[in-house]
Amino acid sequence: MKKRILSIILAASMSAMLLPSVACAASESYTEQNATLIEFSDGSVTAAGAYSGYEIDGTAVSITEAGTYVLSGACADGSVTVKKEVTGVTLVLDGLDLTSTTTSPITINKSAEATLLAAAGSENTVADSADANDESAAIKVKTGGTLTLGGAGSLTVDGNYKNGIKGAAQSSITVDELVLTIDAVDDGLSCDDALTILGGTLEINAGGDTVKASPDVDDETEPDTVSKGDITISGGTLTLVSAADGVQADGDLNISGGTFDITANGGHETVLAEDADSCKGIKSDGTLSVTGGTFTIDSADDALHAADVSVTGGSFTLSTSDDAVHADNALTIGAEGNDAAVPAIVITDSYEGLEGTTVTVYSGDLDITASDDGVNAANSDIGERSDLFAIQISGGDLYICAGADGLDSNNDINMTGGTVEVYGADSGMDTAIDYDGTFTLDGGTLFGAGMIPSAGTQAYVAFGSTMSGGMGGGRPGGMGGMEGGTPPEGADGEAPALPDGETMPDRVERPDMPEGEPGSDPEDMTPPDGGQPASPDDMTPPEGENGERPASPDGMGGMQMESALGISAGSVVTIQDADGSTLYETTAADRMSGVIFSSDAVAEGETYTLLVDGETVETAEAVLGVSNDTGMGGQPSGGTGFRDVQADAWYADAVQYVVSEGLMNGTDAAAFSPDTSMSRAMLVTVLYRLSGEPAVSQDSGFADVAADAYYADAVSWATEQGIVTGTSQTAFSPDESVTREQMAALLYRYAGEPSAAGDLSAYADADSVSAYASDAMAWCVENGVLNGTDGSRLEPAASATRAEVAAVLQRFAAL
């Protein structure tokens, strides 16, 4: 019986090599003269035509020889199997609706090779049963098999038991110019060894990964240690909705084209549990290389993730509740020396925008929004700090708006070109520019705030509150540093006790202390061995003492400050040279307490003006980075980097310590202001950070502590622990200077009020120590934390200076 079926029209871009020669009939039609026609029904299968390489057993068809086999009809329980090692097979689906209740409706057996084509204009469905499938996929390619899918029709695959299309060990699957729809309980389109997508329209909805290449290395009987797990995508339109990863490769993942719309686990608004399975947009355990394509990714986990990531082309719109682009090792955007490599990346929602052990930007247009760091050089597996960490920018346009640090390196930042406009939180440890090593500025245009460059050949100008050394770099639970101008005068500050059950953390080994100290702070003292006790429950401080938290004065880094520059979101910020020419102008995305600006038009020693909404706010002189030889914290090796802290000053080592630990920083770019008094807010905040910033459950209750003040949580914590009571029932007096005895009381309570056997009688002014501070002063003296100002006087009511606080913190942390 002759039976003419619908012709198959292959898309122009499909290679004729996909078809055996007999399939390329001049008539573009399949008949019994050039193919074998196989028609399914629920009770039987009929077949006739040019090829006899088939066997029929009820509704099960086995293909035993090469040839073109056209499949049509509907069957509720049938199957097609290309037998082991048979090659040269083309299966043409022309109106096929095939379901199997026990196995895969279509199977390519071991080492077999087949091409599966959807006839032009035809609609086809292949489905397995939700109850059982001994191959765990609607279309299965067994070990060593090869399957190519194509055609100008459509194919719907329902993986009701587990997977949609699955290739086993050492198998390969290729998709080209096919309208392919897959719904799967687990993975959609999966292959252990090599998966290639050349084109087509793919719509995949999966309870696991939508597109996947992952060898089964954990199989107890036959672990797959040979398959590569590689994915290559060069074209097509892919709409992927997954409960797990959108595209996932255990090996390398290379994308050079295509249009992608990926939603992973509900998108960026999904809140993940700590032990949640991976649900990234595009993921590779090897190298992820993207040279082209258009990507819209909304993922609960990272949008792009790999061991190494290289993005040299493509257009991206990324939304994620975690990192937008994450590399465990190297993350590279653009290509060195390739002007055509200009990826466009818009990150609308992310925790961290770009993260890698190293982050290198050669070119590209990047618009990054992040709730934490915008660009972060870090890797928790390596450690908090490492010489491996670096951010390197030599080109491109970067616009960064971050909820924490904008540019954040746990070691170095190197900028030699490009344009960077960067905003950070301007509070806590967070700022627009943060680094732990050296920031070398050798070119490009920079507009931001935070830590100033510490080296380089290109001059910069700093306005307002800036930070003079690296201290943070994404450090988890980091301590805030002190930044900005001069701290306010007047205020008591005390030391909070630790939360119940906690002991004071071991910070660092105690450095050698200076011998003797002139003037205001204790002499050389060595604290006793041993740790410090846990904080007692519910302590109530004695009355009459001030223990409050200060308002954020200029001079306190890592704390929210009202911008003296008057820059807030929407402000028009302009940088002009001495001739009144505009070098840079932008509309601020957020508040800024300081501004750092550099371009090739800025010359060392020249004066520049900052205007906000057309009004002159400040002028400053351009300078170069302070040193090219830095120690930890961005400070020059062998010194503090502050012009008012001499290397032989008694407090020099202490200043170096508090800066490197992120506890304090300069009051401006080059000054520490060691003789300036410390406020109550400052000291309470520093100790709160030293404790690890535990969560607080209620407001402090003080009328002069605004809910959005940088020290609000610190005061609430200290109040909850009974460490501070305020200067009255309703006032904390955050801006008052902390006295020496108040400082001792705070530290004493923070240590848990250990027993003190110290004797203050040797000091002429011992009787002037307040009753509430008597035990605290005795304990501090006994343990070498505090001593007389000249060996004979304690000066308990004198204001504690920043130098004194630095020295006391260093000694206290060594206990």
PDB file of N, CA, C and O in Angstrom, residues 405-431:
ATOM      1  N   ASP A 405      29.655  47.439  50.115  1.00  0.00           N
ATOM      2  CA  ASP A 405      30.784  48.031  49.405  1.00  0.00           C
ATOM      3  C   ASP A 405      30.551  47.982  47.899  1.00  0.00           C
ATOM      4  O   ASP A 405      30.034  46.996  47.373  1.00  0.00           O
ATOM      5  N   GLY A 406      30.971  49.038  47.205  1.00  0.00           N
ATOM      6  CA  GLY A 406      30.848  49.055  45.757  1.00  0.00           C
ATOM      7  C   GLY A 406      31.927  48.218  45.102  1.00  0.00           C
ATOM      8  O   GLY A 406      31.655  47.205  44.474  1.00  0.00           O
ATOM      9  N   LEU A 407      33.177  48.644  45.231  1.00  0.00           N
ATOM     10  CA  LEU A 407      34.342  47.852  44.839  1.00  0.00           C
ATOM     11  C   LEU A 407      34.962  47.324  46.127  1.00  0.00           C
ATOM     12  O   LEU A 407      35.370  48.108  46.986  1.00  0.00           O
ATOM     13  N   ASP A 408      35.047  46.020  46.271  1.00  0.00           N
ATOM     14  CA  ASP A 408      35.473  45.420  47.536  1.00  0.00           C
ATOM     15  C   ASP A 408      36.457  44.300  47.264  1.00  0.00           C
ATOM     16  O   ASP A 408      36.087  43.268  46.721  1.00  0.00           O
ATOM     17  N   SER A 409      37.721  44.519  47.617  1.00  0.00           N
ATOM     18  CA  SER A 409      38.730  43.488  47.431  1.00  0.00           C
ATOM     19  C   SER A 409      39.329  43.106  48.772  1.00  0.00           C
ATOM     20  O   SER A 409      39.714  43.979  49.553  1.00  0.00           O
ATOM     21  N   ASN A 410      39.420  41.808  49.028  1.00  0.00           N
ATOM     22  CA  ASN A 410      40.075  41.334  50.241  1.00  0.00           C
ATOM     23  C   ASN A 410      41.587  41.399  50.110  1.00  0.00           C
ATOM     24  O   ASN A 410      42.302  40.934  50.987  1.00  0.00           O
ATOM     25  N   ASN A 411      42.054  41.977  49.039  1.00  0.00           N
ATOM     26  CA  ASN A 411      43.471  42.283  48.899  1.00  0.00           C
ATOM     27  C   ASN A 411      43.611  43.547  48.047  1.00  0.00           C
ATOM     28  O   ASN A 411      43.381  44.636  48.554  1.00  0.00           O
ATOM     29  N   ASP A 412      43.933  43.436  46.761  1.00  0.00           N
ATOM     30  CA  ASP A 412      44.300  44.606  45.970  1.00  0.00           C
ATOM     31  C   ASP A 412      43.214  45.031  44.988  1.00  0.00           C
ATOM     32  O   ASP A 412      42.394  44.234  44.546  1.00  0.00           O
ATOM     33  N   ILE A 413      43.260  46.328  44.639  1.00  0.00           N
ATOM     34  CA  ILE A 413      42.509  46.879  43.514  1.00  0.00           C
ATOM     35  C   ILE A 413      43.512  47.564  42.593  1.00  0.00           C
ATOM     36  O   ILE A 413      44.343  48.346  43.059  1.00  0.00           O
ATOM     37  N   ASN A 414      43.444  47.264  41.313  1.00  0.00           N
ATOM     38  CA  ASN A 414      44.311  47.907  40.323  1.00  0.00           C
ATOM     39  C   ASN A 414      43.434  48.471  39.208  1.00  0.00           C
ATOM     40  O   ASN A 414      42.684  47.733  38.568  1.00  0.00           O
ATOM     41  N   MET A 415      43.546  49.759  38.969  1.00  0.00           N
ATOM     42  CA  MET A 415      42.755  50.396  37.920  1.00  0.00           C
ATOM     43  C   MET A 415      43.686  51.117  36.957  1.00  0.00           C
ATOM     44  O   MET A 415      44.455  51.999  37.360  1.00  0.00           O
ATOM     45  N   THR A 416      43.617  50.718  35.681  1.00  0.00           N
ATOM     46  CA  THR A 416      44.476  51.323  34.670  1.00  0.00           C
ATOM     47  C   THR A 416      43.683  51.956  33.531  1.00  0.00           C
ATOM     48  O   THR A 416      44.274  52.560  32.643  1.00  0.00           O
ATOM     49  N   GLY A 417      42.382  51.819  33.541  1.00  0.00           N
ATOM     50  CA  GLY A 417      41.557  52.389  32.482  1.00  0.00           C
ATOM     51  C   GLY A 417      40.091  52.187  32.770  1.00  0.00           C
ATOM     52  O   GLY A 417      39.705  51.699  33.828  1.00  0.00           O
ATOM     53  N   GLY A 418      39.269  52.588  31.814  1.00  0.00           N
ATOM     54  CA  GLY A 418      37.836  52.445  31.988  1.00  0.00           C
ATOM     55  C   GLY A 418      37.225  53.604  32.747  1.00  0.00           C
ATOM     56  O   GLY A 418      37.924  54.541  33.178  1.00  0.00           O
ATOM     57  N   THR A 419      35.925  53.561  32.920  1.00  0.00           N
ATOM     58  CA  THR A 419      35.197  54.559  33.694  1.00  0.00           C
ATOM     59  C   THR A 419      34.394  53.838  34.765  1.00  0.00           C
ATOM     60  O   THR A 419      33.622  52.929  34.454  1.00  0.00           O
ATOM     61  N   VAL A 420      34.588  54.236  36.013  1.00  0.00           N
ATOM     62  CA  VAL A 420      33.900  53.604  37.140  1.00  0.00           C
ATOM     63  C   VAL A 420      33.179  54.676  37.940  1.00  0.00           C
ATOM     64  O   VAL A 420      33.812  55.613  38.437  1.00  0.00           O
ATOM     65  N   GLU A 421      31.862  54.553  38.043  1.00  0.00           N
ATOM     66  CA  GLU A 421      31.082  55.381  38.966  1.00  0.00           C
ATOM     67  C   GLU A 421      30.485  54.426  39.977  1.00  0.00           C
ATOM     68  O   GLU A 421      29.710  53.525  39.619  1.00  0.00           O
ATOM     69  N   VAL A 422      30.822  54.609  41.253  1.00  0.00           N
ATOM     70  CA  VAL A 422      30.512  53.585  42.236  1.00  0.00           C
ATOM     71  C   VAL A 422      29.949  54.196  43.515  1.00  0.00           C
ATOM     72  O   VAL A 422      30.461  55.181  44.029  1.00  0.00           O
ATOM     73  N   TYR A 423      28.864  53.577  44.015  1.00  0.00           N
ATOM     74  CA  TYR A 423      28.214  53.996  45.252  1.00  0.00           C
ATOM     75  C   TYR A 423      28.173  52.814  46.205  1.00  0.00           C
ATOM     76  O   TYR A 423      27.905  51.679  45.807  1.00  0.00           O
ATOM     77  N   GLY A 424      28.422  53.098  47.473  1.00  0.00           N
ATOM     78  CA  GLY A 424      28.307  52.077  48.511  1.00  0.00           C
ATOM     79  C   GLY A 424      27.334  52.530  49.575  1.00  0.00           C
ATOM     80  O   GLY A 424      26.677  53.569  49.451  1.00  0.00           O
ATOM     81  N   ALA A 425      27.257  51.753  50.643  1.00  0.00           N
ATOM     82  CA  ALA A 425      26.263  52.029  51.683  1.00  0.00           C
ATOM     83  C   ALA A 425      26.569  53.306  52.457  1.00  0.00           C
ATOM     84  O   ALA A 425      25.674  53.915  53.024  1.00  0.00           O
ATOM     85  N   ASP A 426      27.854  53.691  52.503  1.00  0.00           N
ATOM     86  CA  ASP A 426      28.241  54.876  53.267  1.00  0.00           C
ATOM     87  C   ASP A 426      27.861  54.709  54.735  1.00  0.00           C
ATOM     88  O   ASP A 426      27.456  55.658  55.397  1.00  0.00           O
ATOM     89  N   SER A 427      27.953  53.481  55.241  1.00  0.00           N
ATOM     90  CA  SER A 427      27.620  53.215  56.637  1.00  0.00           C
ATOM     91  C   SER A 427      28.299  51.927  57.053  1.00  0.00           C
ATOM     92  O   SER A 427      28.693  51.118  56.228  1.00  0.00           O
ATOM     93  N   GLY A 428      28.404  51.737  58.353  1.00  0.00           N
ATOM     94  CA  GLY A 428      29.052  50.539  58.860  1.00  0.00           C
ATOM     95  C   GLY A 428      30.445  50.409  58.286  1.00  0.00           C
ATOM     96  O   GLY A 428      31.183  51.366  58.150  1.00  0.00           O
ATOM     97  N   MET A 429      30.841  49.181  57.958  1.00  0.00           N
ATOM     98  CA  MET A 429      32.131  48.952  57.326  1.00  0.00           C
ATOM     99  C   MET A 429      32.048  49.253  55.844  1.00  0.00           C
ATOM    100  O   MET A 429      32.996  49.063  55.120  1.00  0.00           O
ATOM    101  N   ASP A 430      30.905  49.684  55.389  1.00  0.00           N
ATOM    102  CA  ASP A 430      30.617  49.678  53.971  1.00  0.00           C
ATOM    103  C   ASP A 430      30.771  51.059  53.348  1.00  0.00           C
ATOM    104  O   ASP A 430      30.326  52.061  53.896  1.00  0.00           O
ATOM    105  N   THR A 431      31.370  51.052  52.171  1.00  0.00           N
ATOM    106  CA  THR A 431      31.611  52.291  51.457  1.00  0.00           C
ATOM    107  C   THR A 431      31.738  51.959  49.980  1.00  0.00           C
ATOM    108  O   THR A 431      31.646  50.799  49.589  1.00  0.00           O
TER     109      THR A 431
END
